Every structure is written in structure tokens, then in C-alpha cells.
Coordinates of C-alpha atoms in Angstrom, one line a residue:
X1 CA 112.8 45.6 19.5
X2 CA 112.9 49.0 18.2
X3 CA 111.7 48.5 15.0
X4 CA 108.3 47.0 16.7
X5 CA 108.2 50.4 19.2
X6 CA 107.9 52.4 16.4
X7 CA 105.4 50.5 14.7
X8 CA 102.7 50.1 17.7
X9 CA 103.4 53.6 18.8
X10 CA 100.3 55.5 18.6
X11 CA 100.0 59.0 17.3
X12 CA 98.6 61.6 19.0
X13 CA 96.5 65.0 17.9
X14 CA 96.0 67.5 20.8
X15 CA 93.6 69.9 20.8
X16 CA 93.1 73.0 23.1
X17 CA 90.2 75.9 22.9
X18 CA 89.2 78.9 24.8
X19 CA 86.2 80.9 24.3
X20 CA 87.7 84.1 24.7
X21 CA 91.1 85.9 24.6
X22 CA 91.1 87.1 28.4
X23 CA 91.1 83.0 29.7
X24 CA 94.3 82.9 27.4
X25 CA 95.8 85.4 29.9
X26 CA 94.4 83.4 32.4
X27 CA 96.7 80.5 31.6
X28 CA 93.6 77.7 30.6
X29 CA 95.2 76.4 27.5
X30 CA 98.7 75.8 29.1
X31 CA 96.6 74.4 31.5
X32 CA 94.9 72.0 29.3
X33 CA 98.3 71.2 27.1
X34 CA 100.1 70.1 30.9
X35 CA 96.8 68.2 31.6
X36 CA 96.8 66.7 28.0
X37 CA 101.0 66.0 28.0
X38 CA 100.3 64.1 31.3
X39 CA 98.0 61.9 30.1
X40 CA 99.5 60.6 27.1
X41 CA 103.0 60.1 29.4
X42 CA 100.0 57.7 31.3
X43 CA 100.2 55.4 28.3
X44 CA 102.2 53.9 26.8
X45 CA 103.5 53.9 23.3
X46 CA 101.2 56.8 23.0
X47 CA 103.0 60.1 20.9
X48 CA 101.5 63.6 20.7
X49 CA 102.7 64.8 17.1
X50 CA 100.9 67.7 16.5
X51 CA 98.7 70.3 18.8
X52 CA 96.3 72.5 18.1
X53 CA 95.2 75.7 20.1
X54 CA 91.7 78.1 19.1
X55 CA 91.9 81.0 21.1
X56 CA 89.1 83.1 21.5
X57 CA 86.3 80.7 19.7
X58 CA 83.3 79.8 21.0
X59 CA 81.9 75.9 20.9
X60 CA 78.3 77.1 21.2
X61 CA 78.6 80.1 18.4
X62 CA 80.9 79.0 16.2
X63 CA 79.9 75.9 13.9
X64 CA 82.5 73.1 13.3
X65 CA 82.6 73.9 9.3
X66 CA 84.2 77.7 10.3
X67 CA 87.0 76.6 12.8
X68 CA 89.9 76.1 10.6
X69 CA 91.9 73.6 13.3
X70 CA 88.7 70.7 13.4
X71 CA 89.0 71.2 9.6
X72 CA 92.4 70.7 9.6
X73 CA 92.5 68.0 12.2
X74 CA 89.2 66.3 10.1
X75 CA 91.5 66.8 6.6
X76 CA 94.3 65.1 8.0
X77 CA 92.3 62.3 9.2
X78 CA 91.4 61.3 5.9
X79 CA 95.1 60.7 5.3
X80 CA 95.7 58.9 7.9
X81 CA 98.0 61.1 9.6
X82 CA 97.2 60.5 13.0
X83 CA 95.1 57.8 15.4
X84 CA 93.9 59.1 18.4
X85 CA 92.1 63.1 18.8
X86 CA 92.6 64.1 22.8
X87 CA 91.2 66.9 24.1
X88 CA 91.0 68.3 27.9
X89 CA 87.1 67.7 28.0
X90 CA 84.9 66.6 25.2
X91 CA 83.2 70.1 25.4
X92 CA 86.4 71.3 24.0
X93 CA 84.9 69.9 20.5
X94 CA 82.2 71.8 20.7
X95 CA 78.8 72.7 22.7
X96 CA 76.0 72.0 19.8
X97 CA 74.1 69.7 20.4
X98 CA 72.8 69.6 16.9
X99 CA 76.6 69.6 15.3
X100 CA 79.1 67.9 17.9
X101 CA 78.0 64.7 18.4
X102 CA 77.8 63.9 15.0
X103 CA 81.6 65.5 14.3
X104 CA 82.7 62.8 17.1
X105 CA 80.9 60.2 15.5
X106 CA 82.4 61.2 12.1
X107 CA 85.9 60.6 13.6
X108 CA 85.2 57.3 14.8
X109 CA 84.0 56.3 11.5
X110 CA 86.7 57.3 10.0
X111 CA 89.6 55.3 12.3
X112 CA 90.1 58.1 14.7
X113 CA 89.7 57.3 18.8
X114 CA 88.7 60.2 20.5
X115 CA 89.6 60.6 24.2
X116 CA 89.1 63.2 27.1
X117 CA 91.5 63.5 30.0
X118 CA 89.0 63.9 32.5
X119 CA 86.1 61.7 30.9
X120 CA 88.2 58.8 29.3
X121 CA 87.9 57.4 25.7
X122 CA 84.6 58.4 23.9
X123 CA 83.1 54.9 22.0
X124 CA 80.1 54.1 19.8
X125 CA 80.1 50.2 19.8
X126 CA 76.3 50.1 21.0
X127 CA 73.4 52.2 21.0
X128 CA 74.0 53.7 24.6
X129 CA 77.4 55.0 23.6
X130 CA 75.6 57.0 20.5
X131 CA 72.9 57.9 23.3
X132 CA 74.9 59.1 25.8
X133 CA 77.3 60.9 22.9
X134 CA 74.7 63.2 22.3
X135 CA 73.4 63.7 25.9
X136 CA 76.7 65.0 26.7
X137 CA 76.7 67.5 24.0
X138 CA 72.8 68.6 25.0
X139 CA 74.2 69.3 28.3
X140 CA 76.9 71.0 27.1
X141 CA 74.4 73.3 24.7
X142 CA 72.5 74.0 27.8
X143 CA 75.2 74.9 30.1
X144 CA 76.6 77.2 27.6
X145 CA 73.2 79.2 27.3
X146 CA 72.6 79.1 31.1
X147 CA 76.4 81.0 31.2
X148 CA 75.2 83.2 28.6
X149 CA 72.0 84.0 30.5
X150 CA 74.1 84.6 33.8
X151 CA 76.8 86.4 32.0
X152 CA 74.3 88.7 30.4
X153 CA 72.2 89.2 33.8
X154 CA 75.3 90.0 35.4
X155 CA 76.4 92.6 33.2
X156 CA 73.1 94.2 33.1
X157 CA 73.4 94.7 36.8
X158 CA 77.0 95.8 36.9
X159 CA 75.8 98.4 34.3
X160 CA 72.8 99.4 36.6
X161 CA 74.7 99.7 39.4
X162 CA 77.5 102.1 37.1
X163 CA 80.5 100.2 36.6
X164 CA 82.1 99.9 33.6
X165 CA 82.0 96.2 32.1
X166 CA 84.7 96.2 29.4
X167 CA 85.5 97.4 26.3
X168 CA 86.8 100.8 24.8
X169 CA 87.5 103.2 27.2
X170 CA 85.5 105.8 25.6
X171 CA 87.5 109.2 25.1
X172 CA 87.4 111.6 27.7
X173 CA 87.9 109.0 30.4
X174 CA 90.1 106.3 32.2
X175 CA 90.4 104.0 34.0
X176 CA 91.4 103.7 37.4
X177 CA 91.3 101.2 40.1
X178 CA 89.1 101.9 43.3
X179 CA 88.7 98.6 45.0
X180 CA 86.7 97.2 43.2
X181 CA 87.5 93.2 42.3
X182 CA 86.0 90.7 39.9
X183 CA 84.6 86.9 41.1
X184 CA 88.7 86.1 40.8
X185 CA 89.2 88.9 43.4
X186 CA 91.7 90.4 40.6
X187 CA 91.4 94.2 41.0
X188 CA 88.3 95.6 38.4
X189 CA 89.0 99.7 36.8
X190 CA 86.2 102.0 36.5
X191 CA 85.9 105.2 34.5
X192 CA 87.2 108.3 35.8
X193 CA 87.0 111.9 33.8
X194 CA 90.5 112.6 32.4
X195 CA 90.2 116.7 32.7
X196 CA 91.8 117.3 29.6
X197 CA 90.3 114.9 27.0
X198 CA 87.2 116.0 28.7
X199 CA 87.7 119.8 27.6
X200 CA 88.5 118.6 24.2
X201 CA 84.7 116.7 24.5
X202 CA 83.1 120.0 25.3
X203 CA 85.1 121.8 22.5
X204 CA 83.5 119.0 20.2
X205 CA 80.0 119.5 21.3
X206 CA 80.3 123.1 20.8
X207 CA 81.9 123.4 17.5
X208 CA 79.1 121.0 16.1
X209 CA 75.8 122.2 18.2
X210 CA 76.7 126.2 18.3
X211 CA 79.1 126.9 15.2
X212 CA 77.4 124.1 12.8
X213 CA 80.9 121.8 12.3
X214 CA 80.5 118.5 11.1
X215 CA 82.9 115.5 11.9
X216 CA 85.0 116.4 9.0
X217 CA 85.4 120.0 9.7
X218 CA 85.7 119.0 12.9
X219 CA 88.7 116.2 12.4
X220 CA 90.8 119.4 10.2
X221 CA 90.4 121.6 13.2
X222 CA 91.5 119.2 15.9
X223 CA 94.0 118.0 14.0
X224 CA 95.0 121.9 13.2
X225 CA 95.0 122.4 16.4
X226 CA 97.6 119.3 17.3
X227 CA 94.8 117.5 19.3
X228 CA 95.1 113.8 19.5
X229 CA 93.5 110.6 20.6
X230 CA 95.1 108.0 23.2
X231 CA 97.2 106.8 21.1
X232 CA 99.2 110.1 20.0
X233 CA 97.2 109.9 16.2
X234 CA 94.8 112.0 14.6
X235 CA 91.0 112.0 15.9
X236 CA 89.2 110.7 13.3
X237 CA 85.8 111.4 11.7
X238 CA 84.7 107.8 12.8
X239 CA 85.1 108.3 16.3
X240 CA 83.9 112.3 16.6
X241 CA 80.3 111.0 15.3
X242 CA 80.7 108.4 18.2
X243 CA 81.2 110.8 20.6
X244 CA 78.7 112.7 19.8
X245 CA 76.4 110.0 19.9
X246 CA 77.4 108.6 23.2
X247 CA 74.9 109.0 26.4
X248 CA 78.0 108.1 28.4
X249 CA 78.9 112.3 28.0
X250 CA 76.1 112.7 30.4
X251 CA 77.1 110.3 32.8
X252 CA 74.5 107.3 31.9
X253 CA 76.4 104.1 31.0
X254 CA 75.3 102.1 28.7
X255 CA 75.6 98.0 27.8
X256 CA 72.7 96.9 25.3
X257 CA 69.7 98.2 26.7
X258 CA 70.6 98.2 29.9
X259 CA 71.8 101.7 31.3
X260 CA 72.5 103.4 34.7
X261 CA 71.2 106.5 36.6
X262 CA 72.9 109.6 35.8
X263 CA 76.2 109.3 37.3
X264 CA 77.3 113.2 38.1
X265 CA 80.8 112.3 38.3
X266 CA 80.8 110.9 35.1
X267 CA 79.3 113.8 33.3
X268 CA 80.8 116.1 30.7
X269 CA 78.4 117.2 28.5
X270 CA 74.5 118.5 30.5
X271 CA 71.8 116.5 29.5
X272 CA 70.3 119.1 27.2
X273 CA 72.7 119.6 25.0
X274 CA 73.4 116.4 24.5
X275 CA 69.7 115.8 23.8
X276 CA 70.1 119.0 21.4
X277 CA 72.9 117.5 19.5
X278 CA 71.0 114.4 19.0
X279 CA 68.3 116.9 17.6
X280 CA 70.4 118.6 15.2
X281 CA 72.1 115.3 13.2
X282 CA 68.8 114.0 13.1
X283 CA 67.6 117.0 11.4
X284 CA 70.6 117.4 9.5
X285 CA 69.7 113.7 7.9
X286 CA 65.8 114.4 6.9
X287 CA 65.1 117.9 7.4
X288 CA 68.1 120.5 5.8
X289 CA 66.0 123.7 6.2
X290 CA 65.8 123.4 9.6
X291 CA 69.6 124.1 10.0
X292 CA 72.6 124.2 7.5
X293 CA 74.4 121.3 6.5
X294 CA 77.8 123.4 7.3
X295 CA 78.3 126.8 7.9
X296 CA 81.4 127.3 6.2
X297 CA 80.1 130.0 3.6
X298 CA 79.6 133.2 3.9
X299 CA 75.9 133.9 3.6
X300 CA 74.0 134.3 6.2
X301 CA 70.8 132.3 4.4
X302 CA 71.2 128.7 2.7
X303 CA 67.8 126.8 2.1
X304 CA 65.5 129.1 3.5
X305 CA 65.4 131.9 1.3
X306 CA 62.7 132.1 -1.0
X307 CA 61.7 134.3 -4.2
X308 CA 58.6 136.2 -3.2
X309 CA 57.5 136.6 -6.7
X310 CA 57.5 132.7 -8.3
X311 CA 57.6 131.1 -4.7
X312 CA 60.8 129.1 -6.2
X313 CA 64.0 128.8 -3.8
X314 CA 66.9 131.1 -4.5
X315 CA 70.3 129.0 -4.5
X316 CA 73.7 131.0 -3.4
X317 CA 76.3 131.3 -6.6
X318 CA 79.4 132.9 -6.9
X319 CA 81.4 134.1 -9.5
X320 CA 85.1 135.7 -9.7
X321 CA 86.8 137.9 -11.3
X322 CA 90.2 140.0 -11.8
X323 CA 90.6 143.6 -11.3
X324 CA 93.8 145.3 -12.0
X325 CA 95.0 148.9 -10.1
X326 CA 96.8 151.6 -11.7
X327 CA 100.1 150.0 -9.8
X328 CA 99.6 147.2 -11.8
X329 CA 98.3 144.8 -8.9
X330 CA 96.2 142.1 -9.6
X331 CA 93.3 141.7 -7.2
X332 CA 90.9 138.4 -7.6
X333 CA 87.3 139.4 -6.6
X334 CA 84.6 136.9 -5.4
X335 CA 81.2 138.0 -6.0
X336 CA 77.8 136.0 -4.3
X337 CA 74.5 136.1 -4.8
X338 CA 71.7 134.9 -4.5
X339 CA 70.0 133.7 -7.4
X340 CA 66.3 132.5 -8.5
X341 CA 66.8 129.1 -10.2
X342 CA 63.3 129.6 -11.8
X343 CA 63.9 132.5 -13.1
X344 CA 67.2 131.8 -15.1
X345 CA 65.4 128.4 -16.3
X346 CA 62.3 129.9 -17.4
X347 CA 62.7 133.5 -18.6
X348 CA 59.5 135.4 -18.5
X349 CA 57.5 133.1 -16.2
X350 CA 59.1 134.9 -12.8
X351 CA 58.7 138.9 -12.7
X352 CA 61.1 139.1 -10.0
X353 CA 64.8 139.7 -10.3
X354 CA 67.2 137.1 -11.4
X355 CA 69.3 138.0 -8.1
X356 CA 69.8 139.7 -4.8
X357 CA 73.4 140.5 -3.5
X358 CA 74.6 138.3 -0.9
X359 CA 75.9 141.6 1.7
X360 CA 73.1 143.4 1.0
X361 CA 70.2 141.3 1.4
X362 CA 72.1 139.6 4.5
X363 CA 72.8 142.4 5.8
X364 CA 68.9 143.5 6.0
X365 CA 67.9 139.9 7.0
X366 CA 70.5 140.3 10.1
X367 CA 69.0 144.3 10.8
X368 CA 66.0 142.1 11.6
X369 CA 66.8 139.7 13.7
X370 CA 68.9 142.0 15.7
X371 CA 65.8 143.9 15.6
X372 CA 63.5 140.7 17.2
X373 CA 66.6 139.8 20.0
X374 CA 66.1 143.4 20.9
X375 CA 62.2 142.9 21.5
X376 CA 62.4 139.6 22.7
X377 CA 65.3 140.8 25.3
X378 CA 62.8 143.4 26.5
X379 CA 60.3 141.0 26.8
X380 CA 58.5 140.2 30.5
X381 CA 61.1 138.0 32.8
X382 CA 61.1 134.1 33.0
X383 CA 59.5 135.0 36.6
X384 CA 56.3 136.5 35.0
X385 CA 56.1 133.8 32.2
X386 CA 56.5 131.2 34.5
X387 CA 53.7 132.5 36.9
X388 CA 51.2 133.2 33.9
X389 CA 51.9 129.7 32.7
X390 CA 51.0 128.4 36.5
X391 CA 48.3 130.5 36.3
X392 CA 46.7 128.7 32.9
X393 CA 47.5 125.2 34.3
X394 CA 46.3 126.1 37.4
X395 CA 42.9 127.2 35.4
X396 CA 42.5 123.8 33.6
X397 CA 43.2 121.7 36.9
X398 CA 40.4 123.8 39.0
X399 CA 38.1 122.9 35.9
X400 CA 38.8 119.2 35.5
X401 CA 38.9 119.5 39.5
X402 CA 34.9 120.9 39.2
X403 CA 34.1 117.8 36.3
X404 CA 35.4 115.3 38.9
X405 CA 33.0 116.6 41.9
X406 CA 29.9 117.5 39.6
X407 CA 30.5 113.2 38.4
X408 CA 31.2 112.2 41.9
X409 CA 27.6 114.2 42.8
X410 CA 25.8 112.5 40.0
X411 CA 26.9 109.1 40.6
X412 CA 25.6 109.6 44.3
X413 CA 22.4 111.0 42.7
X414 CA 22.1 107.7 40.3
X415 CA 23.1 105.0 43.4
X416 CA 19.7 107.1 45.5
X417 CA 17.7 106.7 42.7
X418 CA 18.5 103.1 42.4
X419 CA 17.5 102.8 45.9
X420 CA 14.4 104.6 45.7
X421 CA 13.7 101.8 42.5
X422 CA 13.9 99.0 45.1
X423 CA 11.3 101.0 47.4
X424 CA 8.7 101.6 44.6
X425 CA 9.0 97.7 43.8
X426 CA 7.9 96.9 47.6
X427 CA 5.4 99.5 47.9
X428 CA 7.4 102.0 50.5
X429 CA 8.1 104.5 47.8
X430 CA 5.7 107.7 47.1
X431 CA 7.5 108.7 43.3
X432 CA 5.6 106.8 40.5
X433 CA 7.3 104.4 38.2
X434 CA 7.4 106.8 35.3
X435 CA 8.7 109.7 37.1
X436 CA 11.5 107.4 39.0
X437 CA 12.5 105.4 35.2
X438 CA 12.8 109.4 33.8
X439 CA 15.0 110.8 36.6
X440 CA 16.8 107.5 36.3
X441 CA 17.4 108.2 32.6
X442 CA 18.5 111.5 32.9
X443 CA 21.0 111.0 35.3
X444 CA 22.5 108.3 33.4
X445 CA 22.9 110.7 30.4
X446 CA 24.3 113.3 32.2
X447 CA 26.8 111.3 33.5
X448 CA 28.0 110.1 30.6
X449 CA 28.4 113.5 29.5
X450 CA 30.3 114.4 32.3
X451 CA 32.5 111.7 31.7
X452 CA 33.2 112.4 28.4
X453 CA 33.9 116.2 29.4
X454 CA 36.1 114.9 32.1
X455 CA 38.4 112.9 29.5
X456 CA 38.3 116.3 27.1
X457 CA 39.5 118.4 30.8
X458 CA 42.0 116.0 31.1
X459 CA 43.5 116.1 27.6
X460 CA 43.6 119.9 27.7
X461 CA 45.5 119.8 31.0
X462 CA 48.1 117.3 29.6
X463 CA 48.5 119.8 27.0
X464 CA 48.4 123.0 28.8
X465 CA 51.1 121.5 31.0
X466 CA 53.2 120.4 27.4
X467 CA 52.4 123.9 26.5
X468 CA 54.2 125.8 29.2
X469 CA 57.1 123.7 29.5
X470 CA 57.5 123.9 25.7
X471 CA 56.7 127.9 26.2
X472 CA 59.3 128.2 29.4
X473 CA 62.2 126.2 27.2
X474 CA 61.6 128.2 24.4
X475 CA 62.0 131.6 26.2
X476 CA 65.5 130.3 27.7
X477 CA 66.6 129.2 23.9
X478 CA 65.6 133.1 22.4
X479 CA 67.2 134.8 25.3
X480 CA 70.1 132.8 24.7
X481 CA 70.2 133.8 21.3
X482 CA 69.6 136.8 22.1
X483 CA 72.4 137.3 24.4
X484 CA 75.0 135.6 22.2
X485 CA 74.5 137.0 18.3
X486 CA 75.6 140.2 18.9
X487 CA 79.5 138.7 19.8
X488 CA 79.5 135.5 18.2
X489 CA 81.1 133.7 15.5
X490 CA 79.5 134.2 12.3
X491 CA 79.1 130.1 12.1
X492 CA 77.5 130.5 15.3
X493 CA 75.5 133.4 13.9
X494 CA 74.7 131.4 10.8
X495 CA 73.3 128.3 13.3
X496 CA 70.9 131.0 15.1
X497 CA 69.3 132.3 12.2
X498 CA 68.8 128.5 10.2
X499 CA 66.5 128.0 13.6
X500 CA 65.5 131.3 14.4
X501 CA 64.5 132.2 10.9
X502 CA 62.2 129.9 8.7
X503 CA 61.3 131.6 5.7
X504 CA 62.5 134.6 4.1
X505 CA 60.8 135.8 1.0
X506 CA 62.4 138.6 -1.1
X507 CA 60.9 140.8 -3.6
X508 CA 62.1 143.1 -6.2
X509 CA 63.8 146.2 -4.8
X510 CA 64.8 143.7 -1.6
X511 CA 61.3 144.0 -0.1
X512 CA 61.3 141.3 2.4
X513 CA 59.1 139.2 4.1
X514 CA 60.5 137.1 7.3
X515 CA 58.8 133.9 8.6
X516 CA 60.0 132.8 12.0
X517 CA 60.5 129.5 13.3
X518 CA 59.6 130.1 17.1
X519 CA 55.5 130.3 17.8
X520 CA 55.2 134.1 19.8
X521 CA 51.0 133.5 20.4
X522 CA 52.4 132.5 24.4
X523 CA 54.1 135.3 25.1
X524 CA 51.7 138.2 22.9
X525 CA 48.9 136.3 24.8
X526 CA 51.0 136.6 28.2
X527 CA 51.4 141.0 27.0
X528 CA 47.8 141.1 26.8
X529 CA 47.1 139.8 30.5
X530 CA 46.4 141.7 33.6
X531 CA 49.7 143.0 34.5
X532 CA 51.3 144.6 37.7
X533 CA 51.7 148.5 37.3
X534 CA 55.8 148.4 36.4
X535 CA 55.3 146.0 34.3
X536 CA 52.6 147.6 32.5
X537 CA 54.4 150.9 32.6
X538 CA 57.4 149.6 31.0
X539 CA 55.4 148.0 27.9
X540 CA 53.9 151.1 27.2
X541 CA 57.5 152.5 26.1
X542 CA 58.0 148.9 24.2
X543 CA 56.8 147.9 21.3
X544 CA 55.1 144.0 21.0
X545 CA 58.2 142.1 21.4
X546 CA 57.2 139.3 19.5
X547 CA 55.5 138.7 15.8
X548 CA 54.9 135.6 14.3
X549 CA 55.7 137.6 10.7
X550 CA 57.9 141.0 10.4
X551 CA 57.8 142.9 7.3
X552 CA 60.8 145.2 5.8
X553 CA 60.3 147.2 3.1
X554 CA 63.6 148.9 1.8

């Protein structure tokens, strides 16, 4: 009687999947092994000998041929090691439609039974089974893309409202729970600023946007400094560039493209510099003469110096060398210059000098520039500049203001004249056809002149109102400058004058010619406007504060 148990018993395979790691914490596959253990206690002679869990995999995404338990369950059906495949619902197979039904199929071809606690044994004796095979697994495809759709809408909202939906905790913040609760009614965690990782973000931001760090200079000097990450380790150069490329500094959270407002509790980092550090990596990628690639030399020039006889750029260079003193002391010596690479490769062709001294010529270049931040610190307040730049835009909307009445007048002018043409057909008019057809003409043209100068008014406004804001931003970024250079770092220093500064061309004898980035005409045009007697008074002791080229001659 034994012997014939053994033989009839039926052997089981289990299998178990969960799309994602959190419904394992969730309990669903100890669920769906109870459920499955249940059912084969149900019948008879039945035997589970092997199970099978996927955690984490998805039945829509992930095709059949990449989940190594079907291929392992598929390989072993081959040899017969098994008779019946149960799963907790057939949608644990899979939900593609254009894959699943056909891997079912497959094991019923091939001896295997599949069966579903909930919807019972899966068969293909007729046409209607295969029929309603794959109509299951079409409705399983489409319920999985109307979750996706629902999951994704829902985030998009929980992201425009400002909560955080999972993930990294971003450093700088953490998460902490006020109230809020999921569709489980399990408690949810938002982001909160954590003060002191939050310092270490502004530190970041203003090593790399004022002093000219990069991630790697930056990673030595936090770790220098015995600054870590969550996790007690070193802040890598991976996650500084993330940092600084994350809008979530300024208090926008972000999921795909999908963002909040600008949450003020959330922010670190003002929206302008962030938008200014953004700036300067892009220009660090495409356009190197705008600012240095790092500011660990130093020379106060790198890239923008220029020779002024051949036009060719000068490159720095440094050499060493050993001086010994009467004691007997050995002192190592490191000289820089600055050196014209045309010149050394093609003697004869440049009459300039083959070098300049690195002190010396930086040392006139920042005589200069100290020179400028003193004009430009004496220059007319951000009051006055802000009232001449009202005044211009003002100007430009009482003109395209004038464009829109003169039109309105002419169109009111054409609409009589059509009238009058209705009159001179019945006979009720006293103007002559001629006369009527020519004033008819004219104001026709003249209104299509107006409308074209009203489209050229409008384009200059648009601009004149660019111009000023550019203009007002501008003046806050040289004052600015013009505050700090004097007492700041020489990285710092080295950052003002890479924007401050865009050419400097250098003669024999260190005659120098200085180029600057920052477009004065607004301001020398704001100097030569009607001014109030003070103001007027004080200019007379100043010279122009601002030149689009200065000239040294040593």
C-alpha cells in the first residue's frame, strides 16, 4: 500500500513573485507560500518538493528568458523532475501578453499541469481554453500599465504637492515623520534640513562657486577636514557633483519632470547661486577661458593672457632650482612665468619677449583691477541705476503706447471710409469714387506701417526690459567683487578676475593692454544723463568709473 502512495504521489513546484522589495516587507510572499501550502494539503497525494521565490521582479518588465527561477523551473521540466507548476495567481507567471501565455502553453506541452490557488488548473484541451489563456494574460498586461499610469500620476502629485516619494535621502536632510500616512495608513517621512550637513552644503557651494574647487579638491578638503557622509565614510567625488547639481538645495523637489514650488523650509542654497553654479560647470565643460579649470596655482592669469605682439597665448611654466647660502643651507627655488609658446616654437616670427615673470606681471594685472573695483565702488548707487533704467523702459512703453493709439485712430479712419464706400455706391455720398478708392489706399498702407512699427516697439521694449535687469544684476555682481577682492582668498581672487577679466595682452617691457568681460556702455551712458546736483558734484572729483578697455603702460 505504500509502495503504490509513493508512486501516484504527485510532485509539486511552487512558485512565489513580488514586484518589488518593499511588498516583501509587507509579508505577500509568505502570504502566497501559506495560500499555496494550503492548497496542495487540499489534495491529495499532491507533494510540494521545491519552491521558488523572485523578489523584487516585475511580470510586465522583465521578460520570461531573464528570470533565472522560470528558467530553472522550465530546465527541470525537461527532466522530468516535477508534474504540476502552482502558483498563487496565474499573473504570478507573468503580465505579457505577448510572452506568458505562450510560456504556459509551453509547460503543458511538455507534461507539466499548471494550477492557480485562486483560479484553479489552467488547461488547453480546446480552442477556448487557448482563447481564454491569452485573454487572461491581456488583461493582466493592461492592469499592469493602468497601475503604472496611476502609480506615476500619483507620484507626480505627491511631488507637486512637496512630499518626498522615496529614494535617497539626499544629504543635508532627513527624514522625519509628521503625520503624514500612505493608502496602508502606515506613517509616511518627509524631508527635514539636518542643520549641520546643511552647513557642510553651503561650505560645498562655496568652495566650488567663490574659490574655484572642483569635486576632487573638494573630496581632499572635506575629508581633511574629518567631514563625513551618513554613513561615517568619506564624501566622495561622485556624490559632491550630485549635490551640486541638485535643485532640491533650493527647496524644489524633484521626481522626473515633475517638480514642486519652492519650498522655503527646504532651502539651503538661494536660488541664484545655485543657478550660478550650474553656470560655472557648464562653462567649465565648453568654455575654459571664461573661468579656470582650478585655482590651485599661483598665477593670477591661466587662459586669458595673451602675447600682444604675435596674438599667440602665453602658457604658465615653471622651473626649479637650488641655491646654497654661505651656512651651507640648501634652498629649492621655484620660478614661473609666463611664456609665449609661439615664440619658443618659431624663433624670429614673434618680436616680443619669450616671457614675462609671473609676480610681476600679476602683480600689475591685480594694480588694475583694484584700480576698476575702486571706480566701479564709486560709481552712482543701485537707486539711481535702477531709476535711469525705469526711466528708458518707461521711454519705450510711452512710444509703443503712442504706435498702439495712432493704429487704433487709423483703423477707425479705414472702417469710416468703408462706410462712406457704401454711401457713394447708393448715391448719398458727395466724395467721388477716385478720391474715396485713394484715401482708402492710403490708409491701408499706413496701417500696415504702423503695424509693422508697432512689432519693432515691442521688440525693443522686450529688450530694453532684458537690458536693465541684465544691467541691475550685473551692478550687484561688480559691487560684490568689489567688496570682497581686497580680503579674499587668492582662489577666490583668482575666480574674480577669470570673469572679471577677459583678455590681457602684454607687450615687451610689460606694457599691457586689459580687455574686460563686463559691458560698462549702461552705466557710462547712465554718467552722461541729467543728474541731481550731489550727484553731479561728486563725479566731478571722480574719474569715469567704468571702461570697456584700460591701458597700463609701465
Amino acid at each position: 500500500m505504500l509502495e503504490e502512495l509513493i508512486t501516484t504521489a504527485r510532485r509539486v513546484y511552487c512558485l512565489y513573485r513580488v514586484s518589488t522589495l518593499g511588498q516583501v516587507e509587507k509579508d505577500d510572499i509568505p502570504m502566497q507560500k501559506e495560500a499555496c501550502r494550503e492548497f496542495v494539503q487540499q489534495h491529495p497525494g499532491w507533494e510540494i518538493v521545491k519552491e521558488f521565490s523572485e523578489k523584487g521582479v516585475s511580470g510586465f518588465k522583465v521578460s520570461a528568458k531573464d528570470r533565472d527561477a522560470v528558467q530553472e523551473i522550465q530546465r527541470d521540466a525537461l527532466q522530468n523532475k516535477f508534474d504540476i507548476l502552482l502558483v498563487f495567481m496565474f499573473d504570478r507567471l507573468g503580465r505579457r501578453e505577448d510572452e506568458t501565455p505562450f510560456v504556459v502553453e509551453w509547460f503543458a506541452k511538455n507534461g507539466i499541469e499548471v494550477w492557480s490557488v485562486k483560479e484553479g488548473q489552467q488547461r488547453f484541451d480546446t480552442h477556448v481554453d487557448k482563447l481564454l489563456n491569452y485573454i487572461r494574460y491581456w488583461q493582466a498586461s493592461g492592469e499592469s500599465i493602468k497601475t503604472s499610469v496611476r502609480t506615476k500620476t500619483r507620484m507626480e502629485q505627491l511631488t507637486k504637492e512637496g512630499c518626498f516619494t522615496g529614494g535617497v535621502v539626499p544629504f543635508g536632510y532627513r527624514l522625519e515623520h509628521k503625520g503624514r500616512t500612505n493608502k496602508r495608513n502606515q506613517d509616511v517621512g518627509d524631508l527635514v534640513v539636518d542643520p549641520d550637513e546643511a552647513e557642510i552644503v553651503k561650505l560645498i557651494f562655496q568652495k566650488y562657486l567663490y574659490e574655484g574647487y572642483g569635486a576632487q579638491r573638494l573630496c581632499r578638503y572635506l575629508t581633511e577636514q574629518g567631514i563625513k557622509n551618513k554613513k561615517g565614510r568619506n564624501i566622495p567625488t561622485t556624490s559632491i557633483n550630485r549635490i551640486i547639481k541638485n535643485p532640491i538645495y533650493t527647496g524644489v523637489i524633484r521626481n522626473g519632470d515633475s517638480q514642486s514650488d519652492v519650498l522655503t523650509d527646504l532651502q539651503i542654497i538661494d536660488e541664484e547661486t545655485f543657478e550660478k553654479a550650474q553656470q560655472l560647470m557648464e562653462k567649465r565643460v565648453t568654455r575654459h577661458n571664461d573661468v579656470p579649470l582650478n585655482t590651485k596655482g599661483r598665477s593670477l592669469l591661466v587662459g586669458n593672457i595673451y602675447c600682444g605682439h604675435c596674438g599667440g597665448r602665453l602658457t604658465l611654466t615653471t622651473s626649479g632650482r637650488k641655491r646654497v647660502r654661505k651656512d651651507g643651507t640648501v634652498i629649492r627655488e621655484t620660478r614661473a612665468r609666463y611664456q609665449c609658446h609661439y615664440n619658443i616654437r618659431h624663433p624670429g616670427e614673434c618680436d616680443g619677449q619669450s616671457g614675462y615673470g609671473v609676480e610681476k606681471l600679476d602683480k600689475l594685472v591685480d594694480q588694475i583691477i583694484r584700480i576698476q573695483l575702486g571706480r566701479i565702488w564709486s560709481a552712482p548707487s543701485q537707486e539711481l541705476i535702477a531709476k535711469q533704467q525705469a526711466k528708458e523702459v518707461d521711454l519705450a512703453k510711452s512710444k509703443l503706447n503712442l504706435l498702439n493709439e495712432q493704429y487704433r485712430q487709423k483703423q477707425r479712419e479705414y472702417q469710416d471710409l468703408r462706410a462712406e464706400t457704401i454711401k457713394v455706391i447708393q448715391g448719398n455720398s458727395r466724395l467721388n469714387v477716385d478720391l474715396l478708392n485713394s484715401l482708402v489706399a492710403e490708409t491701408s498702407e499706413q496701417i500696415k506701417q504702423l503695424s509693422w512699427q508697432i512689432q519693432t516697439a515691442t521688440a525693443e521694449l522686450e529688450e530694453t526690459v532684458q537690458s536693465a535687469s541684465q544691467v541691475l544684476r550685473e551692478y550687484d555682481q561688480l559691487i560684490g567683487w568689489a567688496e570682497m577682492y581686497d580680503n579674499c582668498t587668492f582662489e577666490a581672487k583668482k575666480m574674480i578676475v577669470a570673469q572679471f577679466v577677459k583678455e590681457v595682452h602684454v607687450r615687451r617691457d610689460y606694457e599691457i593692454d586689459i580687455e574686460f568681460n563686463v559691458s560698462f556702455e549702461e552705466f557710462q551712458a547712465l554718467y552722461l544723463d541729467k543728474e541731481p546736483e550731489e550727484i553731479r558734484g561728486r563725479r566731478n572729483d571722480t574719474v569715469l568709473a567704468m571702461e570697456t578697455k584700460t591701458r597700463q603702460v609701465v
